[in-house]
């Protein structure tokens, strides 16, 4: 909560210094701080349901086998779990004349929570707070400690489920019935029977008894534990369906518990808990929302040699849903995230009073992608630089005209949104240097030849154009990243990061509204705000090995910038990654400190990794900087440009050369 308040304070000190920070909804990303269901539904985007659940290949298994929903902090795990809770589903279905509710209902149906307009799943979210980890410190056998925590989770899940089913005052306890698995009637007494009242009372007794064990100053002896804490209690094993009254008819639903933030558990405790949740006969749906850093380094690095996590095989024993798609789907996930981010902005902007009053709630108009321009003086200076390079490289007028024609023809054919005269000049400069490099490789002739033909012909394409923009950014300060698509791409498909960037931009736009000036942010202002916010995000990293990760990102960023600014732009749009041969990566176990550094760097959105990336007839492990670092170092967001390196390079830049 303190972090959220600090974030809000920072945004509004950028603006007026006096406005209420909570007036900017972009600064209220943490859904756990929005208490009213209606307020939550007004700002939540249904895109995570359709993006991550509805398209899952294992959609039919999601309510039968354990599911791990894995994502970086802020990727939307809690938002997804809160939206899927039964009380939210019922609130949405109560008023489908509301367009927002219709959209959310459609997304819930696609994700499998509704069927024929009726609830199909009764879900409850259980936050896995730090007190569960405290049970691991008790002086008991690991099996006892695991059972205490697991039974407490089940008790709270049942209490939360009953609260959800009665939250909207549409039914009482007597309208709820729990249906057991076949042949489990003998176990009904341990859970309090099948009535909601009996199950509630038994869950309250279990919760009270187990909580007293964990909360005490001194743990009681094992033989002194209260009977309610040690007696068998397994509602997840017993219950298979829930029957309720719904709009005058009786419907049955599948129960589902969503354990949020299970990474807070001790590693061994999580392994044991996962084992208990993995009984194949269990019909009670169970989802575990976790951060990527809860996995082993080998699993995070997607190393082929790494063992199946939790000692089970993904797909057969459990389903994994990644809140960020793998690199093989990055283009698709980037497009999906742009859609989701725009949807969030569409919901949030009308809540900013200063913008609503001016009917300015279109994010594309407020953060336009109109390309920047150099001043006439800067263009004249650039023309001089190109002519100077032509002279220095001893390239004649005929070859220069050919290069000019190649670039002019490309720009005339493509009609890019950003094809101003400075871009054309910078492209011509790059091709001059490419020509010089290519003829330097030719075998000298007995007869001197002026401007010989290069071994491979020169061409102008989108990569050369983007490389030209990168050069212009670093040499002339011409903005490289602007427009809402770039804001989305800088966010690494992470909702919280997007809202931090968007929040900083909206705070500035709101200030302009107060001052009654033009609201649309010019590209230069956008770039400046985004870079400042990106630096702030990187400075605030406080996860394990954060300083080593900063050092590593800084070294990769500087080296990529240097490679991107070579006069002939050999990497086209430039580099934003380093790459190590797969055979070298496969030889690494990553059970060392380097593996831990890389794990936390990936899990916290500093880098991404793509395995088996094919280029030049070789397979590479691509370690790419995320958009946040790309902003700071002025690198392309285009993918594929990299600098070949060895594994020792990573050790060196992470300060582990002698480790």
mmCIF file of C-alpha atoms in Angstrom, residues 63-64 178-182 194 235-243 252-256 281-285:
data_model
loop_
_atom_site.group_PDB
_atom_site.id
_atom_site.type_symbol
_atom_site.label_atom_id
_atom_site.label_comp_id
_atom_site.label_asym_id
_atom_site.label_seq_id
_atom_site.Cartn_x
_atom_site.Cartn_y
_atom_site.Cartn_z
ATOM 1 C CA UNK A 63 -11.182 -27.264 -13.992
ATOM 2 C CA UNK A 64 -10.068 -30.872 -13.583
ATOM 3 C CA UNK A 178 -22.619 -29.454 -1.964
ATOM 4 C CA UNK A 179 -22.517 -32.667 -3.994
ATOM 5 C CA UNK A 180 -19.911 -35.307 -3.059
ATOM 6 C CA UNK A 181 -17.864 -37.564 -5.262
ATOM 7 C CA UNK A 182 -19.189 -41.063 -5.721
ATOM 8 C CA UNK A 194 -23.314 -31.364 2.612
ATOM 9 C CA UNK A 235 -13.312 -30.952 1.358
ATOM 10 C CA UNK A 236 -11.301 -30.714 -1.883
ATOM 11 C CA UNK A 237 -11.266 -34.533 -2.030
ATOM 12 C CA UNK A 238 -14.926 -34.950 -1.122
ATOM 13 C CA UNK A 239 -16.799 -32.225 -3.049
ATOM 14 C CA UNK A 240 -17.294 -32.527 -6.792
ATOM 15 C CA UNK A 241 -20.192 -30.151 -7.582
ATOM 16 C CA UNK A 242 -22.218 -27.319 -6.056
ATOM 17 C CA UNK A 243 -25.968 -26.945 -6.498
ATOM 18 C CA UNK A 252 -24.958 -27.277 -10.766
ATOM 19 C CA UNK A 253 -21.460 -25.792 -10.949
ATOM 20 C CA UNK A 254 -17.885 -26.996 -10.668
ATOM 21 C CA UNK A 255 -16.046 -25.641 -7.603
ATOM 22 C CA UNK A 256 -12.720 -23.858 -8.128
ATOM 23 C CA UNK A 281 -9.276 -38.181 -8.497
ATOM 24 C CA UNK A 282 -9.875 -34.714 -7.028
ATOM 25 C CA UNK A 283 -12.802 -32.979 -8.772
ATOM 26 C CA UNK A 284 -12.412 -29.650 -7.000
ATOM 27 C CA UNK A 285 -10.710 -27.267 -9.436
#
